[in-house]
């Protein structure tokens, strides 16, 4: 069963039934004001921080699901409905939701009234625009009432859901004309307020939830809407809301336009008040005046589209596979941008009140957006590196507002430092900005203790070399990329964090995964050292990397695949000796990506074992067989029911590592097969099983041991987005930024005839045509740039602002 | 408008319409398993700790309100309804909810089917029983389907509402016969599970919420109920629930009984499993077997009633005022017990995931229940004192599970130590247990640093004497009883705690309220010292108390009333000099209770000022005029909108202090007037304005400056319960435990003719008849015990297990 379809020309996903298997959402906003919006206009808005500046209220895991949003109601002479189906759930003659890039359009029609809602955050504005076009599609005059509704959150989303003994007494609003201002706590220490307005006079309003909704009603049947009349209520404590009533008359065929603005204002401390107790509304009025007309809205909408055109123009594909085109050109880079904006904070699975920015996550996310906005990647790298310790260790998370390390989570995730090298080299290759290496960057945010960014990279590498275990493999610390494989944290207490329990400090558990990372990223480091002419450091690192490669093959290989780790007691994890968890995906991916055993056969054997033991229709599971009992010495991984999450779930983040690894040994067909299994555009037909949005990746799909094999969870905010973009754009389609130019190194299905890539790179454009007349997977036979044959496979770096024609022939 | 009535004979409040102005709730359980249950069977259950062992899910501040509970549905051939009205909200032919002591009974009837639900926690059991009697009241055969429903919480109530990326993958159940076991995380570190069962075979079940309810439905229309058929779904992640389907046939007049048991089991670590992956169900089966029949349920219900009979028998009143009788005999002591059980953790306003036990709160709560269960009061006193510091200072809160001080909140609330003296003397007067003073009690829970409880009391008193300010008045520290008057904590940052910000440490703000407390409680301390023969300490303390009395009159009196405090800058608070907050209630109450100015006129003037400036129809506001702007030097108090909470709200906790104070100056009419204004039984007719339950006190009623004057909030868990019980039972009705016996010292309205009190005291019973032939307010003219005239007003302490007749004549 299908719930919609892609409209590639408009770069939209079109949902044609409101009852999707789970709410399918989109994100509004790209700078400071953000909104999550579902296919029935559910969701919420926040300013910068989803926890501390939540603007509207939303109830996670509610019954019914997706409870709360920017709701509109029509009362057509007693017939009450919503053009978004929810919350009223009255049957519609027509329903459509179009999720586009940074906007959504909802259209619903019933009994000759057609409502179209355009929702977006204009560039540079702290506001959501909801433009409603309402048309009489019938032959008779229409006379009905339109109601809007949002519920204010009292700013701190966590406090808002727990501290009722205070919060039920604090809510305050002001009402001026058609604008409802939410000013709770503005009286005291806040200098910000929010407002909800409409660009026409209103026939009524409500600002008190119980008055508008009725204490015992749900959003599907608010009292004021059912009665056809707002109560002009003024909230005093309890739950302030904003609802407008507009009485509408439409002649046959007539259309009217209403612009609703949901805005957020911060006033300077000395300009807080208009008069005693009356907030200064000038900035709000200015904002509203900028969107007073439909023309102004159209112009802002065009500007938003233009900015997305620009962002997505850096890498585009023309191939025969329309699903692939839409992943590469639209949805995968879009998800990368959203993941960058949100970190892991706010989705329909992340409640927005949880965690800070991950050191590891942020570096990986950066890989996915660095080609779109290298200048913001630069800023992010400096922020991340500033939280690092002098010995190369890292806080596992840092707080976005303070940009300081999070002591609650602490450090000791021993893969973390290496990701900084990978993020930095990706940035330099994209931008050519070697100067970033000379930036003076603090350790642990101490302005009195700084070193160059290059020094940070050096201590990052050395942090691994300086922390090796009995087999010469890296000590894992609290955990590596697999946050749930906790080999030195033994926890017996329910509710205790598996990652931060430090009861086995000094443990000697080792990670073969980090070893693989070290070899792969160590080689990146060596290349960087050579690029800046530091041959001595390159030689030193090369020696360490080679030693690690040997240690992996000597102690980290189990005959048919790479081991995963050694535990606290020195026992093997991910070995054929084990009864459960015999093989893990992560070490296979990274060791082969690093080239370990690529020439001696271990790599190929390992990838064959992955296919044989971990592969499923819906992707590759993390490990197998699944753990069926709790292993205290392994930590959280064994707590999950079999087949879910890190316990043999298809953890999508690591699937692309296998695709990349397959390209290392030249198996383009298998690489693309792995890529396709989890790429959402290919899963559209399976939405009943898959459940989550068919236009973005999910963090996890239930594995073959699970009751609900194939069911996805935790869509949107996942490192999966970045890694898949890298995989398809660089490792499969094979256009990789390099220090000297664009390297061309595809590894594709043999059946492909060819494809074209448009790449903007360091200010020049490259139109790259790749032909595959001999139907090979790999190998560049010839490279011609602007008519000139080039030796090797590097397109020179013209930096001339011009467009260059590149002809590549494989063979 | 009234929503119900008292049934004093059954000690129940009878609600006759489900649409009360706010959900009106009751508490089930008295030891370890607790439930909150509203008049429509909403609410939730937990084991010991409402945060860490939440058994069922409930959504606070939901839309609709009161979303989640123990729901039952009838599908009568397509007509779907609930006998509790909610969640279906179908009109009923009859509806009634009877909230009794530790149980609730819900009866609903529609179209000839009558359902009666009895809900209670049997003594000594970790389970809620919901017994349904279903009767065919029609003349025709009835053939319908009964559905039960609860939703499991994944144990940690806070994590359950935030950590979806994990929690949506962990849910697990087992189903055996009619029993649904919830075993999420039992696989790993938990040795506890819950179950929901019924004592008959079922015709279907559901354990997966989306299957039973349907993703887009609310609880009012679950898919399985609407379709008349459960899906026998087995939860795997997402949201596990428990729903039974029972097909029922009833002949005309026939009744069937169904016993539903919601239980909680903890297994020993080595008896967790029946077999691999299968939980050990033996204890659950044993529990269920104890309630397999209606007879067993009836017996357990009778036992529960018996235990409440016993608890409430220690102090009972016979007067001409039935409202007063029901407050004194039923509802006020009941609320005291609930407040003791819950501390401030779980109500419909306290989300159960907030705070620990308050040092001050716990001591005050104890005053209200010490006569019912002195042995538990003793335990509580030792727990509280164990968290005290060696210098007499205290943690402001301690954790109920660890019984250790809470570092996050810290100390420095300088009234805290004095409450320990008051709690302890109350306990000793009630029990005669002077030996408690010799108990060795740790400081700060350090087993190596102990002192006698008497030493703890001494340092408590001295903590005030050792921390005096420039006027010889007590330094306030972070705050005193008024947690929102924060005179040394200047906060500019939104969301920051007003109480724990320590930016003005060393501040010299002084509290006249603590000064009054010091005099009053200091006199209690002196009496205790004399009782144990420590005359030297009594003399020392007396000198200090007298000095304080002088300081209050010299520096703490403003001409017409007592000042409230001096701020950080030495400016007066609560003075006629101030523009707002000219007068505060707390210092008037406690200074007069202490007798300060009682003989020289200041006391009476102060109470007249209270009446003139603070009194309203609904009670006495905390301060006036209300603050209209934020005063950083006063803290949280000025953040509230005018008239709410501590900013000129009627903060009910302190109203009885004024009633007590009025008795000190002999004004019995005014004392009882103050008492009646906030006593819920007297407010029943005003429920539309008052909103909260008419059988229990609320923390706060909106004051005269508020938009919604008279509207109550935060019902149930408030020190108001204990203080009002003390006020009415000891200060107005005038039966006070004392070291030598029961002191008789009424202060009543002149119009009263008399009343009778039955008092169980130290193992003897006293039937006390108080006659007021001369219509005075105060003064015992004669006291006759068992026919013998007694000099003075102390009934001797017989300790003989017998019943004694006491005749008191006022005049």
Coordinates of C-alpha atoms in Angstrom, one line a residue, chain B residues 166-340:
Chain B
X166 CA 15.1 3.7 23.5
X167 CA 11.7 3.1 25.0
X168 CA 9.8 2.4 21.8
X169 CA 12.0 -0.7 21.4
X170 CA 12.0 -2.2 24.8
X171 CA 8.3 -3.0 25.7
X172 CA 7.7 -6.7 26.5
X173 CA 4.7 -8.7 27.8
X174 CA 3.7 -12.3 28.5
X175 CA 0.2 -13.5 28.3
X176 CA -1.1 -16.6 30.2
X177 CA -4.8 -17.2 30.3
X178 CA -6.5 -14.1 31.5
X179 CA -3.4 -12.5 32.9
X180 CA -1.2 -10.0 31.0
X181 CA 2.2 -9.6 32.4
X182 CA 4.2 -6.4 31.8
X183 CA 7.9 -7.3 31.9
X184 CA 9.8 -4.5 30.2
X185 CA 13.4 -4.6 31.2
X186 CA 12.9 -7.6 33.4
X187 CA 15.2 -9.3 31.0
X188 CA 18.0 -7.2 32.3
X189 CA 18.3 -5.4 35.7
X190 CA 14.8 -5.4 37.0
X191 CA 13.4 -8.1 39.2
X192 CA 9.9 -6.7 39.2
X193 CA 7.0 -7.0 36.9
X194 CA 3.3 -6.0 36.9
X195 CA 0.2 -7.8 35.8
X196 CA -3.4 -7.2 35.0
X197 CA -5.8 -10.1 35.4
X198 CA -9.4 -11.0 35.7
X199 CA -10.9 -14.0 37.5
X200 CA -12.8 -15.4 34.5
X201 CA -11.7 -16.7 31.2
X202 CA -11.4 -14.0 28.5
X203 CA -12.7 -14.0 25.0
X204 CA -9.8 -11.9 23.7
X205 CA -7.1 -9.5 24.7
X206 CA -4.8 -6.8 23.5
X207 CA -1.3 -5.9 24.7
X208 CA -0.2 -3.5 22.0
X209 CA -1.7 0.0 22.3
X210 CA -1.8 0.8 18.6
X211 CA -3.7 -2.5 17.9
X212 CA -6.2 -1.9 20.7
X213 CA -6.7 1.9 20.4
X214 CA -5.7 2.6 16.8
X215 CA -2.9 5.0 16.0
X216 CA -5.2 8.0 15.4
X217 CA -7.9 7.3 18.0
X218 CA -8.3 8.6 21.5
X219 CA -9.2 6.5 24.5
X220 CA -12.8 7.5 23.8
X221 CA -13.0 5.2 20.7
X222 CA -10.6 2.3 20.8
X223 CA -10.5 0.3 17.6
X224 CA -11.0 -3.1 19.3
X225 CA -13.9 -1.8 21.4
X226 CA -15.6 -0.1 18.5
X227 CA -15.2 -3.3 16.4
X228 CA -16.3 -5.4 19.3
X229 CA -13.3 -7.7 19.0
X230 CA -9.9 -7.6 20.5
X231 CA -7.0 -8.5 18.2
X232 CA -5.0 -10.7 20.6
X233 CA -2.1 -8.5 19.9
X234 CA 1.3 -9.1 21.5
X235 CA 3.3 -6.0 22.2
X236 CA 6.8 -5.7 20.9
X237 CA 8.2 -2.3 21.7
X238 CA 6.1 0.8 21.3
X239 CA 3.5 1.0 24.1
X240 CA 2.4 -2.2 25.9
X241 CA -1.0 -2.1 27.4
X242 CA -3.4 -4.7 28.9
X243 CA -6.9 -5.1 27.7
X244 CA -9.3 -7.9 28.2
X245 CA -12.5 -8.8 26.3
X246 CA -15.2 -10.7 28.0
X247 CA -18.4 -11.6 26.3
X248 CA -21.3 -11.4 28.8
X249 CA -24.7 -12.8 28.8
X250 CA -27.2 -11.7 31.5
X251 CA -30.7 -12.8 32.0
X252 CA -33.2 -10.2 33.2
X253 CA -32.2 -9.2 36.7
X254 CA -29.1 -11.3 36.6
X255 CA -25.8 -10.0 38.0
X256 CA -22.3 -11.2 37.4
X257 CA -19.1 -10.3 39.3
X258 CA -15.7 -9.8 37.8
X259 CA -12.5 -9.3 39.8
X260 CA -9.8 -7.4 38.0
X261 CA -6.4 -7.4 39.8
X262 CA -3.6 -5.0 38.9
X263 CA -0.6 -6.3 40.7
X264 CA 3.1 -5.6 41.2
X265 CA 5.6 -8.4 42.0
X266 CA 9.3 -8.3 43.0
X267 CA 11.2 -11.6 42.7
X268 CA 14.4 -12.6 44.5
X269 CA 17.3 -12.4 42.1
X270 CA 17.8 -16.1 42.0
X271 CA 14.1 -16.8 41.5
X272 CA 13.5 -14.5 38.6
X273 CA 12.9 -17.0 35.9
X274 CA 10.6 -20.0 35.4
X275 CA 12.6 -21.0 32.3
X276 CA 14.7 -19.1 29.9
X277 CA 13.0 -15.8 29.0
X278 CA 9.8 -16.8 31.0
X279 CA 9.3 -14.9 34.2
X280 CA 8.5 -16.6 37.5
X281 CA 4.8 -16.0 38.0
X282 CA 4.3 -18.0 41.2
X283 CA 4.0 -14.9 43.5
X284 CA 1.5 -13.3 41.0
X285 CA -0.6 -16.4 40.9
X286 CA -0.6 -16.6 44.6
X287 CA -1.7 -13.0 44.8
X288 CA -4.5 -13.5 42.2
X289 CA -5.7 -16.6 44.0
X290 CA -6.2 -14.5 47.2
X291 CA -8.8 -12.5 45.3
X292 CA -10.3 -15.1 43.1
X293 CA -13.8 -14.8 44.5
X294 CA -16.2 -12.0 45.4
X295 CA -16.2 -13.2 49.0
X296 CA -12.5 -12.7 49.3
X297 CA -12.8 -9.2 47.9
X298 CA -15.6 -8.4 50.3
X299 CA -13.4 -9.6 53.2
X300 CA -10.4 -7.6 52.1
X301 CA -12.7 -4.5 51.7
X302 CA -14.1 -5.0 55.2
X303 CA -10.5 -5.2 56.6
X304 CA -9.6 -2.0 54.8
X305 CA -12.6 -0.2 56.3
X306 CA -11.7 -1.6 59.7
X307 CA -8.3 -0.2 59.6
X308 CA -9.6 3.3 58.7
X309 CA -12.2 3.0 61.6
X310 CA -9.3 2.5 63.9
X311 CA -7.2 5.3 62.5
X312 CA -10.0 7.8 62.7
X313 CA -11.1 6.8 66.2
X314 CA -8.4 8.8 68.0
X315 CA -10.2 12.1 67.9
X316 CA -13.9 12.5 67.0
X317 CA -16.3 15.3 67.4
X318 CA -20.0 15.5 67.9
X319 CA -21.3 19.1 67.3
X320 CA -24.3 20.7 65.9
X321 CA -22.4 21.7 62.8
X322 CA -22.4 18.7 60.4
X323 CA -19.9 20.4 58.1
X324 CA -17.5 20.8 61.1
X325 CA -18.1 17.2 62.1
X326 CA -17.2 15.8 58.7
X327 CA -14.1 17.9 58.5
X328 CA -12.9 16.9 61.9
X329 CA -14.0 13.3 61.9
X330 CA -13.4 12.2 58.3
X331 CA -11.9 14.4 55.7
X332 CA -9.2 16.5 57.4
X333 CA -7.6 13.5 59.1
X334 CA -7.9 11.5 55.9
X335 CA -6.1 14.2 54.0
X336 CA -3.4 14.3 56.7
X337 CA -2.8 10.6 56.2
X338 CA -2.6 10.9 52.4
X339 CA -0.3 13.9 52.7
X340 CA 1.9 11.8 55.1

